[in-house]
XYZ file of C-alpha atoms in Angstrom:
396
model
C -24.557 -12.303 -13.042
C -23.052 -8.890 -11.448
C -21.714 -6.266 -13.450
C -18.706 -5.615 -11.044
C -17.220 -7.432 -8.255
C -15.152 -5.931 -6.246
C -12.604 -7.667 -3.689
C -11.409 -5.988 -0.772
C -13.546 -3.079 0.824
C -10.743 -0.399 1.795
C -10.032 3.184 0.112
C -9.887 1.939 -3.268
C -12.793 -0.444 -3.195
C -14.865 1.424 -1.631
C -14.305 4.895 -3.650
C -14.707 2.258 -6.848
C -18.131 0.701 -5.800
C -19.419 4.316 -5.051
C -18.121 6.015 -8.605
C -19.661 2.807 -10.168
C -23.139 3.233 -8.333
C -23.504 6.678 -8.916
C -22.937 6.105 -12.556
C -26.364 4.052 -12.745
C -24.884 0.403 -11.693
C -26.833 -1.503 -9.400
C -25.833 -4.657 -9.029
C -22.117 -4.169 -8.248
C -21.306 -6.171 -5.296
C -17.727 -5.887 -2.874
C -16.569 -8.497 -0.779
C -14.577 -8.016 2.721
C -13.197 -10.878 4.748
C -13.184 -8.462 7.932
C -16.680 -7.834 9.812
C -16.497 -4.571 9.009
C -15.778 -2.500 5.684
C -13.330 0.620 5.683
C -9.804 -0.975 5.375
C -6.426 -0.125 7.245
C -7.871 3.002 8.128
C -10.219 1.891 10.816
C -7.390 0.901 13.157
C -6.027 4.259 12.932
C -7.378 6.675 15.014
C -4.979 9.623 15.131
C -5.726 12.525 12.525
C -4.519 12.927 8.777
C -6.670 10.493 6.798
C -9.405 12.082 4.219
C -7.269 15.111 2.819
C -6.168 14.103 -0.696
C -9.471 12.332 -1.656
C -12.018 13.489 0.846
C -10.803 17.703 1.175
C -11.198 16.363 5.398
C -8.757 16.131 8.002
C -10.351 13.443 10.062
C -9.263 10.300 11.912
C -9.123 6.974 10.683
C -12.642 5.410 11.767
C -14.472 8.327 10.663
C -12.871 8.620 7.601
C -13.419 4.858 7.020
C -16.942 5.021 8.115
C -17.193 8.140 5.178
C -15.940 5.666 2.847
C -18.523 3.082 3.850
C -21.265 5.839 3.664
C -20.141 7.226 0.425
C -20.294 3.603 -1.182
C -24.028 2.488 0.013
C -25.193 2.588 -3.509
C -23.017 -0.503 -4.045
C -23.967 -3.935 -1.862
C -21.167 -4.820 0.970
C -20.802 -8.528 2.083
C -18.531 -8.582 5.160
C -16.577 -11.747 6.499
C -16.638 -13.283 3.070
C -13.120 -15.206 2.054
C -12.739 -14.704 -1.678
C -10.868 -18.153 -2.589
C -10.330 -18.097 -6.267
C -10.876 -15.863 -9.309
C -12.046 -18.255 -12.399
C -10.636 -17.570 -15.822
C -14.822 -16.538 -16.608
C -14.651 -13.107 -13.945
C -16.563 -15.380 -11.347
C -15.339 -15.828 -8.086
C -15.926 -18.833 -5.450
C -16.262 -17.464 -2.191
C -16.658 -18.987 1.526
C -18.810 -17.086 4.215
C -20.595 -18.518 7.573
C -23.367 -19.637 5.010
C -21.070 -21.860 3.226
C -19.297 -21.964 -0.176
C -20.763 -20.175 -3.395
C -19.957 -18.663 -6.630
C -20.690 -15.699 -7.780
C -20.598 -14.928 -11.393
C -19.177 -11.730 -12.406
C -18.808 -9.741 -15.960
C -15.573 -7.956 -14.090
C -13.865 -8.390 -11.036
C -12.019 -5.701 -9.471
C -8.928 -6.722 -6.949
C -8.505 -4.299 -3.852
C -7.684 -6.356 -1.686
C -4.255 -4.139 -0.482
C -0.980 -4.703 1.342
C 0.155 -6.758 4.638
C 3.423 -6.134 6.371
C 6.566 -8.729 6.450
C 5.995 -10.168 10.197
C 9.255 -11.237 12.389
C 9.883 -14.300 10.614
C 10.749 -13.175 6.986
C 13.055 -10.235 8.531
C 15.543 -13.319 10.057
C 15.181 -11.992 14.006
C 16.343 -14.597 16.366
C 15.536 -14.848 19.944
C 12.852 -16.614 22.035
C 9.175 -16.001 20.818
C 6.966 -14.620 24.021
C 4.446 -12.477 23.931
C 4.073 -8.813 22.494
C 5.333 -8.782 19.574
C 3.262 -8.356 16.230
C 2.536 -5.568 13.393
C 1.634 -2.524 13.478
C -2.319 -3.648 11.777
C -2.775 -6.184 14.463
C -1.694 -3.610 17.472
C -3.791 -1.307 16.184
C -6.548 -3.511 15.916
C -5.798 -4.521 19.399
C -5.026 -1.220 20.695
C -8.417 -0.028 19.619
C -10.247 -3.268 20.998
C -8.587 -1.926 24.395
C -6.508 -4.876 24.257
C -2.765 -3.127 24.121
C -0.190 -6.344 23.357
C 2.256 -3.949 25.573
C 2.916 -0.611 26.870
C 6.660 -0.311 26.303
C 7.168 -1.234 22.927
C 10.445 -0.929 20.099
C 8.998 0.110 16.736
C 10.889 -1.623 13.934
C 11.102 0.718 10.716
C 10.594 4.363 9.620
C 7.868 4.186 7.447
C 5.364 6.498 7.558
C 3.015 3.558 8.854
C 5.619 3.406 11.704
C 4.629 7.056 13.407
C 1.216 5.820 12.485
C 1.790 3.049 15.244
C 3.661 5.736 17.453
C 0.774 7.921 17.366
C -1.437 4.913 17.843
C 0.730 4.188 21.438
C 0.727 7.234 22.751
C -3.114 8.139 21.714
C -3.512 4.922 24.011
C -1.192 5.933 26.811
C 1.288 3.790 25.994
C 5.245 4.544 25.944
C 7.300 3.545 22.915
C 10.575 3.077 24.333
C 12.532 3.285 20.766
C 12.374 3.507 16.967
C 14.937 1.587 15.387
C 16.062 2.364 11.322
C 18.927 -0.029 9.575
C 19.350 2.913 6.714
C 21.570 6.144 7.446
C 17.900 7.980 7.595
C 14.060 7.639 8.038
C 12.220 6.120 4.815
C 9.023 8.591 5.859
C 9.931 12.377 4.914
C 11.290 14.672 7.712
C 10.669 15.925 9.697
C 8.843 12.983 11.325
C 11.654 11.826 13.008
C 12.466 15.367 14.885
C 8.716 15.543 15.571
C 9.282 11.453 17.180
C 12.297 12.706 19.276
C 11.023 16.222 20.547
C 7.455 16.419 20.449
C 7.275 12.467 22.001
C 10.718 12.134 23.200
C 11.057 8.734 21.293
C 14.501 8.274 20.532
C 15.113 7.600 16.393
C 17.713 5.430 16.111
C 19.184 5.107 12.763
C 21.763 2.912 11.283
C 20.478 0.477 13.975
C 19.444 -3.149 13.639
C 17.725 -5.582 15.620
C 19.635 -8.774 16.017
C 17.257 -10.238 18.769
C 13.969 -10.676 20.712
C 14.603 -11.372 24.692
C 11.683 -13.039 26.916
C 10.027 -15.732 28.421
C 6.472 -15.398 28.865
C 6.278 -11.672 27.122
C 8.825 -9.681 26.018
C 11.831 -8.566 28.101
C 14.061 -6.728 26.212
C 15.927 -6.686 22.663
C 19.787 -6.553 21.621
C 20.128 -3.915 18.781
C 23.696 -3.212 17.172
C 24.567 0.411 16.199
C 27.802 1.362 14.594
C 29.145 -2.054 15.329
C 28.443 -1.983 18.937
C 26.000 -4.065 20.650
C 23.022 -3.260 23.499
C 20.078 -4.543 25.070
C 17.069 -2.135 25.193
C 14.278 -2.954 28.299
C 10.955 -3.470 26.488
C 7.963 -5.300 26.590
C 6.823 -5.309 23.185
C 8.405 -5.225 19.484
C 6.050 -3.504 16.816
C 7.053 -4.659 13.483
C 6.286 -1.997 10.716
C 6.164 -1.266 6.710
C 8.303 -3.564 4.484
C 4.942 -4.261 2.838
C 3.470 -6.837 0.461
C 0.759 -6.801 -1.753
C -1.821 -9.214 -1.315
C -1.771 -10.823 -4.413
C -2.060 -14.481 -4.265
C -5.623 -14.774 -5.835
C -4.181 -13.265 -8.359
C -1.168 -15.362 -8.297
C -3.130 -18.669 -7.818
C -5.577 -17.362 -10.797
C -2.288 -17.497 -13.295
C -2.546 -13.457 -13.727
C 0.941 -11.963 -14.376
C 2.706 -10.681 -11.537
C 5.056 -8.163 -11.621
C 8.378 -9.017 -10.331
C 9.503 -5.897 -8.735
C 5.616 -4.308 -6.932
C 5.078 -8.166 -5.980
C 1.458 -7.437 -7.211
C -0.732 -8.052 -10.253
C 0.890 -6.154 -13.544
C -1.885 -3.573 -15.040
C -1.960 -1.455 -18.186
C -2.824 2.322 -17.995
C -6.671 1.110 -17.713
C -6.197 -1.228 -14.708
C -6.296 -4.247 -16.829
C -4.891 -7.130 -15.506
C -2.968 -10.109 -18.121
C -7.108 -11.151 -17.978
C -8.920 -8.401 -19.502
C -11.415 -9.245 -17.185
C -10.176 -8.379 -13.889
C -8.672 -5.044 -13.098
C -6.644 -3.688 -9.657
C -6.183 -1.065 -8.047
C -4.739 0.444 -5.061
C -1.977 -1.198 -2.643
C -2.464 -4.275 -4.162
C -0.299 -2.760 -7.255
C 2.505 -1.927 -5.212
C 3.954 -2.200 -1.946
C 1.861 0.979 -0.402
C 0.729 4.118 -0.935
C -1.416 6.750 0.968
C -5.072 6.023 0.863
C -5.510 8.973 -1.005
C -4.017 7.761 -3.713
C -5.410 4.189 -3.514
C -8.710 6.056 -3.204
C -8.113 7.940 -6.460
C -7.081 4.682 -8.187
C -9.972 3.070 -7.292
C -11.938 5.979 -8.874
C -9.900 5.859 -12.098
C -9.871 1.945 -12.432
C -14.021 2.240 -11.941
C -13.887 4.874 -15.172
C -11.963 1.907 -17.037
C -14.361 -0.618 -16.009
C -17.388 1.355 -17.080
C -15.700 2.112 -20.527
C -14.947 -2.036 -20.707
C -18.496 -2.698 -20.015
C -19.614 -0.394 -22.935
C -17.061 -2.236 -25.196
C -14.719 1.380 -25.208
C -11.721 0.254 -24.162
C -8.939 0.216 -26.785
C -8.171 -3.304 -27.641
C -4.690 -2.490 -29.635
C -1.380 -4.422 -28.458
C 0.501 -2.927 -25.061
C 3.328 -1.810 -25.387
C 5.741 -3.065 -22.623
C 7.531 -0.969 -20.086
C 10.519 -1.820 -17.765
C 12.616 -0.168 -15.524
C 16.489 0.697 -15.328
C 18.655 1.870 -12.691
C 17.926 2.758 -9.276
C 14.480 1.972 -9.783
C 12.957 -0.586 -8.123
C 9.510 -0.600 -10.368
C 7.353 0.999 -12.288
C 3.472 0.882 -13.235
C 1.585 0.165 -15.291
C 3.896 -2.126 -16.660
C 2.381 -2.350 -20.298
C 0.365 0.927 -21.893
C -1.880 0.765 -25.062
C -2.031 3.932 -26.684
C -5.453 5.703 -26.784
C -4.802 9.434 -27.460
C -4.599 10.441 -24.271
C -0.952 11.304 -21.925
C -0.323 8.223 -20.103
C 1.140 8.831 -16.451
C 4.155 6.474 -15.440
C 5.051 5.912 -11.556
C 8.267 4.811 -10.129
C 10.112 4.438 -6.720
C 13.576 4.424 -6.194
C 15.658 1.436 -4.453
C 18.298 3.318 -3.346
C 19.298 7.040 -2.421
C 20.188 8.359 -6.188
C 21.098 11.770 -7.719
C 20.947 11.610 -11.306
C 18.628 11.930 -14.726
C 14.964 10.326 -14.975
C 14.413 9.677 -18.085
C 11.841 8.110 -20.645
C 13.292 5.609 -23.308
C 11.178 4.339 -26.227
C 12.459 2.049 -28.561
C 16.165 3.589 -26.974
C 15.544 6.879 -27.874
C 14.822 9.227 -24.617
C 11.853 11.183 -25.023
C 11.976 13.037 -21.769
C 14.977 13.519 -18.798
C 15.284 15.901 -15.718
C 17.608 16.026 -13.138
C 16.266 14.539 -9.531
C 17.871 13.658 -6.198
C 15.724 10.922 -4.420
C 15.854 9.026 -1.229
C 14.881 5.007 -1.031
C 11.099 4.337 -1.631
C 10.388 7.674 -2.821
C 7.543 8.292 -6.059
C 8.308 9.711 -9.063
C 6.420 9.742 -12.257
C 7.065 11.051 -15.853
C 3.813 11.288 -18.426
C 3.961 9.680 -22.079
C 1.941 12.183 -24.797
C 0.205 10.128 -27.332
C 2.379 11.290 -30.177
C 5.612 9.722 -28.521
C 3.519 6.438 -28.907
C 2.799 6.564 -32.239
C 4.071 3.994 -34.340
C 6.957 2.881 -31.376
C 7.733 0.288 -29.314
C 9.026 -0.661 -25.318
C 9.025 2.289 -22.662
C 11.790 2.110 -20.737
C 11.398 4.194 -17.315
C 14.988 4.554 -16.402
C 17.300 6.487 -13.561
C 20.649 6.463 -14.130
């Protein structure tokens, strides 16, 4: 029997298994279906990973091989399949030696994001080859295996200058980045430093109607402004509009949260089964590792405190979201004496108030001007909690 299992050996794992093992565990165990631990962030190897969790400004392998150091204390099974979590905290797994259950007094979920591929998006057109996700061309990029050298990138996510930097580290010459909104999603000014520094031109209020090819790809017809044009290309890079990868929990009847798509937690990481907890991407459509990192670090404080019987067992308090919001978590909070941060991201571009509703009554506003998918948070202080009912997290 294991103390902690952990699923998913990325940022948030890994910083988990390694606050866990250097609190005195030594039988926690994490599980990666890849060969190799580290997450996204081995694919990625221009700069900027390690700075809000590490204090480093390295590139994505080292940062993930860091991670992988930092977490030795912990035991890392690579290409292991995690099938099903079991109502006990056990988990069946498959591996090249077979099937096999492991029996856990926790399980931990980590196991992050993927992005929508072509189909979901609705892009018609022939299907050749050279056109994927940004994970999979980096992984392929990095295997010296480039799916093309003139790609479109689809999106303006941060994780879509991720894949330009990615091409042009590799030689490679992204032809165009195409945006449907009126401006990026990632925060300027990325797309100046796309058009200038990399002469990539940023298209916004652009969409791709369709993919053009026989064997590979030949070109794509975009519409801008309600006129129509065929761009030469040979690849199509599909980026962000991510999902969290929560169908263990899903198929283990955990509640899911209907607008992060992932597991819902309370402000200790708790999933509806007080004996798994999640953290990191799989919460919420992304996030910078950092902060996955410093979930995972947080979550592993809750677990040790659930393993000494310390976490409060009172009734959770609900919260929901109003407005322009498009979610919020943790989506329940059980009071504890101690401020209770709230995040958020916005749906839409919204000027207005933020504002905390308990039981109706707003307990905290402030003016704020947002774009789409941008965080916010707002903290609760114990004494609003006291005796009250639902949060609302509301911007109006």
């Amino acid at each position: 029997m294991r103390s902690v299992t952990i699923i998913g050996a990325g940022p948030a794992g890994l910083t988990a298994a390694r606050a866990l093992a250097e609190a005195g565990l030594r039988d926690v165990l994490v599980l990666e279906r890849n060969p190799v631990a580290g997450g996204l962030p081995r694919f990625c190897e221009h700069l900027g990973w390690g700075l809000q969790d590490l204090h480093r400004f390295w590139d994505g392998p080292r940062y993930a091989a860091e991670l992988v150091r930092r977490a030795a204390g912990a035991e890392i099974r690579t290409d292991v399949t995690a099938l099903a979590l079991r109502g006990d905290g056990g988990v069946d797994i498959s591996s090249h030696a077979g099937t096999e259950a492991i029996g856990s007094r926790i399980v931990l979920l980590t196991a992050g994001i993927r992005e929508m591929p072509r189909g979901p998006r609705l892009v018609s057109g022939t299907r050749p080859w050279g056109v994927t996700t940004t994970g999979a061309f980096q992984e392929m990029v990095q295997a010296g295996l480039p799916p093309c050298r003139r790609p479109v990138i689809i999106g303006s996510e941060l994780v879509a200058f991720s894949a330009l930097l990615t091409a042009r580290q590799a030689g490679l010459r992204p032809v165009a980045m195409l945006e449907a909104g009126p401006r990026i999603t990632a925060r300027r000014p990325a797309d100046a430093a796309a058009r200038y520094a990399f002469r990539i031109p940023v298209l916004t209020r652009t969409r791709l109607l369709e993919i053009k090819g026989a064997e590979r790809v030949q070109s794509v017809v975009i519409e801008r402004d309600g006129l129509r044009r065929t761009i030469a290309c040979d690849g199509v890079i599909f980026t962000g509009r991510f999902v969290p990868e929560a169908v263990l929990a899903r198929d283990a009847g955990l509640a899911i949260d209907p607008g992060t798509g992932g597991p819902a937690v309370d402000n200790f990481f708790r999933c509806s089964n007080p004996m798994v907890f999640a953290a990191g991407n799989v919460l919420r459509p992304v996030e910078h590792s950092g902060i996955a990192a410093r979930e995972g670090m947080n979550a592993a404080a809750a677990i040790l405190r659930s393993l000494r019987g310390a976490l409060p067992a009172a009734p959770a308090l609900p919260v929901s979201v109003a407005g322009a919001l498009r979610y919020v978590y943790p989506q329940r909070v059980v009071p504890d004496g101690r401020p209770i941060r709230l995040f958020g991201r916005a749906s839409r571009r919204h000027a207005g108030r933020l504002r905390l509703l308990i039981d109706g009554e707003t307990v905290y506003e402030r003016a704020i001007s947002v774009l789409p998918e941008r965080r916010m948070s707002a903290l609760l202080r114990p004494e609003q909690l006291a005796g009250r009912g639902a949060v609302t997290f509301v911007l109006d």
